JSON list of C-alpha atoms in Angstrom, two decimals:
[
{"chain": "G", "resi": 509, "resn": "MET", "atom": "CA", "xyz": [-5.15, 12.09, -6.23]},
{"chain": "G", "resi": 510, "resn": "GLY", "atom": "CA", "xyz": [-4.58, 8.61, -7.65]},
{"chain": "G", "resi": 511, "resn": "ALA", "atom": "CA", "xyz": [-1.34, 6.80, -8.24]},
{"chain": "G", "resi": 512, "resn": "SER", "atom": "CA", "xyz": [1.74, 8.87, -9.01]},
{"chain": "G", "resi": 513, "resn": "PRO", "atom": "CA", "xyz": [3.85, 7.67, -11.92]},
{"chain": "G", "resi": 514, "resn": "VAL", "atom": "CA", "xyz": [6.74, 5.45, -10.90]},
{"chain": "G", "resi": 515, "resn": "ASP", "atom": "CA", "xyz": [10.18, 6.32, -12.26]},
{"chain": "G", "resi": 516, "resn": "PRO", "atom": "CA", "xyz": [12.19, 3.10, -12.66]},
{"chain": "G", "resi": 517, "resn": "LEU", "atom": "CA", "xyz": [15.36, 5.18, -13.05]},
{"chain": "G", "resi": 518, "resn": "GLY", "atom": "CA", "xyz": [14.60, 7.42, -10.04]},
{"chain": "G", "resi": 519, "resn": "ALA", "atom": "CA", "xyz": [16.75, 7.78, -6.97]},
{"chain": "G", "resi": 520, "resn": "ASP", "atom": "CA", "xyz": [14.42, 5.61, -4.86]},
{"chain": "G", "resi": 521, "resn": "PHE", "atom": "CA", "xyz": [13.68, 1.94, -5.47]},
{"chain": "G", "resi": 522, "resn": "THR", "atom": "CA", "xyz": [10.39, 1.38, -7.29]},
{"chain": "G", "resi": 523, "resn": "TYR", "atom": "CA", "xyz": [8.78, -0.33, -4.28]},
{"chain": "G", "resi": 524, "resn": "MET", "atom": "CA", "xyz": [9.70, 2.66, -2.08]},
{"chain": "G", "resi": 525, "resn": "GLN", "atom": "CA", "xyz": [8.12, 5.06, -4.59]},
{"chain": "G", "resi": 526, "resn": "VAL", "atom": "CA", "xyz": [4.93, 2.99, -4.45]},
{"chain": "G", "resi": 527, "resn": "ALA", "atom": "CA", "xyz": [5.03, 2.81, -0.62]},
{"chain": "G", "resi": 528, "resn": "ASP", "atom": "CA", "xyz": [5.59, 6.56, -0.30]},
{"chain": "G", "resi": 529, "resn": "ASN", "atom": "CA", "xyz": [2.74, 7.30, -2.69]},
{"chain": "G", "resi": 530, "resn": "ILE", "atom": "CA", "xyz": [0.37, 5.02, -0.78]},
{"chain": "G", "resi": 531, "resn": "VAL", "atom": "CA", "xyz": [1.32, 6.87, 2.43]},
{"chain": "G", "resi": 532, "resn": "MET", "atom": "CA", "xyz": [0.48, 10.18, 0.73]},
{"chain": "G", "resi": 533, "resn": "ARG", "atom": "CA", "xyz": [-2.85, 8.78, -0.40]},
{"chain": "G", "resi": 534, "resn": "ILE", "atom": "CA", "xyz": [-3.64, 7.60, 3.14]},
{"chain": "G", "resi": 535, "resn": "GLU", "atom": "CA", "xyz": [-2.69, 11.01, 4.58]},
{"chain": "G", "resi": 536, "resn": "ALA", "atom": "CA", "xyz": [-4.81, 12.77, 1.91]},
{"chain": "G", "resi": 537, "resn": "GLY", "atom": "CA", "xyz": [-7.81, 10.70, 2.98]},
{"chain": "G", "resi": 538, "resn": "GLU", "atom": "CA", "xyz": [-8.09, 8.77, -0.28]},
{"chain": "G", "resi": 539, "resn": "PHE", "atom": "CA", "xyz": [-7.63, 5.50, 1.59]},
{"chain": "G", "resi": 540, "resn": "THR", "atom": "CA", "xyz": [-9.47, 5.69, 4.89]},
{"chain": "G", "resi": 541, "resn": "HIS", "atom": "CA", "xyz": [-10.22, 2.09, 5.69]},
{"chain": "G", "resi": 542, "resn": "LYS", "atom": "CA", "xyz": [-9.64, -0.72, 3.17]},
{"chain": "G", "resi": 543, "resn": "LEU", "atom": "CA", "xyz": [-6.98, -0.50, 0.48]},
{"chain": "G", "resi": 544, "resn": "PRO", "atom": "CA", "xyz": [-7.46, -1.88, -3.02]},
{"chain": "G", "resi": 545, "resn": "ALA", "atom": "CA", "xyz": [-6.19, -5.40, -3.71]},
{"chain": "G", "resi": 546, "resn": "GLU", "atom": "CA", "xyz": [-2.46, -5.68, -4.33]},
{"chain": "G", "resi": 547, "resn": "ARG", "atom": "CA", "xyz": [-3.00, -6.86, -7.91]},
{"chain": "G", "resi": 548, "resn": "ALA", "atom": "CA", "xyz": [-5.24, -3.85, -8.57]},
{"chain": "G", "resi": 549, "resn": "LEU", "atom": "CA", "xyz": [-2.57, -1.53, -7.14]},
{"chain": "G", "resi": 550, "resn": "ALA", "atom": "CA", "xyz": [0.08, -3.19, -9.34]},
{"chain": "G", "resi": 551, "resn": "THR", "atom": "CA", "xyz": [-2.06, -2.46, -12.40]},
{"chain": "G", "resi": 552, "resn": "GLU", "atom": "CA", "xyz": [-2.76, 1.10, -11.23]},
{"chain": "G", "resi": 553, "resn": "TYR", "atom": "CA", "xyz": [0.94, 1.86, -10.68]},
{"chain": "G", "resi": 554, "resn": "GLY", "atom": "CA", "xyz": [2.07, -0.08, -13.75]},
{"chain": "G", "resi": 555, "resn": "VAL", "atom": "CA", "xyz": [4.48, -2.21, -11.75]},
{"chain": "G", "resi": 556, "resn": "ALA", "atom": "CA", "xyz": [4.93, -5.91, -11.02]},
{"chain": "G", "resi": 557, "resn": "TYR", "atom": "CA", "xyz": [2.76, -7.53, -8.37]},
{"chain": "G", "resi": 558, "resn": "GLN", "atom": "CA", "xyz": [5.89, -8.37, -6.33]},
{"chain": "G", "resi": 559, "resn": "THR", "atom": "CA", "xyz": [6.79, -4.66, -6.26]},
{"chain": "G", "resi": 560, "resn": "VAL", "atom": "CA", "xyz": [3.48, -3.86, -4.58]},
{"chain": "G", "resi": 561, "resn": "ARG", "atom": "CA", "xyz": [3.90, -6.78, -2.18]},
{"chain": "G", "resi": 562, "resn": "ARG", "atom": "CA", "xyz": [7.28, -5.41, -1.14]},
{"chain": "G", "resi": 563, "resn": "ALA", "atom": "CA", "xyz": [5.83, -1.90, -0.72]},
{"chain": "G", "resi": 564, "resn": "MET", "atom": "CA", "xyz": [3.05, -3.31, 1.47]},
{"chain": "G", "resi": 565, "resn": "LYS", "atom": "CA", "xyz": [5.61, -5.15, 3.59]},
{"chain": "G", "resi": 566, "resn": "VAL", "atom": "CA", "xyz": [7.38, -1.83, 4.23]},
{"chain": "G", "resi": 567, "resn": "LEU", "atom": "CA", "xyz": [4.09, -0.19, 5.23]},
{"chain": "G", "resi": 568, "resn": "ARG", "atom": "CA", "xyz": [3.21, -3.10, 7.56]},
{"chain": "G", "resi": 569, "resn": "GLU", "atom": "CA", "xyz": [6.64, -2.83, 9.19]},
{"chain": "G", "resi": 570, "resn": "ARG", "atom": "CA", "xyz": [6.03, 0.90, 9.73]},
{"chain": "G", "resi": 571, "resn": "GLY", "atom": "CA", "xyz": [2.70, 0.05, 11.38]},
{"chain": "G", "resi": 572, "resn": "LEU", "atom": "CA", "xyz": [0.69, 2.01, 8.80]},
{"chain": "G", "resi": 573, "resn": "ILE", "atom": "CA", "xyz": [-1.37, -0.87, 7.47]},
{"chain": "G", "resi": 574, "resn": "ILE", "atom": "CA", "xyz": [-2.58, -4.25, 8.63]},
{"chain": "G", "resi": 575, "resn": "THR", "atom": "CA", "xyz": [-3.38, -7.25, 6.45]},
{"chain": "G", "resi": 576, "resn": "ARG", "atom": "CA", "xyz": [-5.98, -9.84, 7.36]},
{"chain": "G", "resi": 577, "resn": "GLN", "atom": "CA", "xyz": [-5.83, -13.10, 5.44]},
{"chain": "G", "resi": 578, "resn": "GLY", "atom": "CA", "xyz": [-8.92, -13.42, 3.26]},
{"chain": "G", "resi": 579, "resn": "ARG", "atom": "CA", "xyz": [-10.21, -9.97, 4.24]},
{"chain": "G", "resi": 580, "resn": "GLY", "atom": "CA", "xyz": [-7.78, -7.48, 2.76]},
{"chain": "G", "resi": 581, "resn": "THR", "atom": "CA", "xyz": [-5.42, -4.71, 3.79]},
{"chain": "G", "resi": 582, "resn": "PHE", "atom": "CA", "xyz": [-6.58, -1.87, 6.02]},
{"chain": "G", "resi": 583, "resn": "VAL", "atom": "CA", "xyz": [-5.28, 1.47, 7.24]},
{"chain": "G", "resi": 584, "resn": "ALA", "atom": "CA", "xyz": [-3.96, 0.71, 10.74]},
{"chain": "G", "resi": 585, "resn": "ARG", "atom": "CA", "xyz": [-4.96, 3.97, 12.38]},
{"chain": "G", "resi": 586, "resn": "ASP", "atom": "CA", "xyz": [-8.57, 3.35, 11.43]},
{"chain": "G", "resi": 587, "resn": "ARG", "atom": "CA", "xyz": [-8.95, 0.76, 14.16]},
{"chain": "G", "resi": 588, "resn": "GLY", "atom": "CA", "xyz": [-12.73, 0.71, 14.35]},
{"chain": "G", "resi": 589, "resn": "PRO", "atom": "CA", "xyz": [-14.58, -2.59, 14.57]},
{"chain": "G", "resi": 590, "resn": "GLU", "atom": "CA", "xyz": [-12.80, -5.53, 12.96]},
{"chain": "G", "resi": 591, "resn": "PRO", "atom": "CA", "xyz": [-13.97, -6.03, 9.40]},
{"chain": "G", "resi": 592, "resn": "SER", "atom": "CA", "xyz": [-16.23, -9.03, 9.03]}
]
């Protein structure tokens, strides 16, 4: 599936387009446990790092992902053993 192109002139804010696409990728099974680093996602989507950070904040608030300092960001519903 990969990243969908972001339309800076689209009806939705850029960070929401990124957040919605990440949700689709989680639901499609592309991301099942650990998500790529935020900087890697920014490069993949062709957006600023802060845009991805804001998208991740939205997904954390929705309870779809969890972030562990120094470990990464993980799909929340995949609550197997804590990553080490």
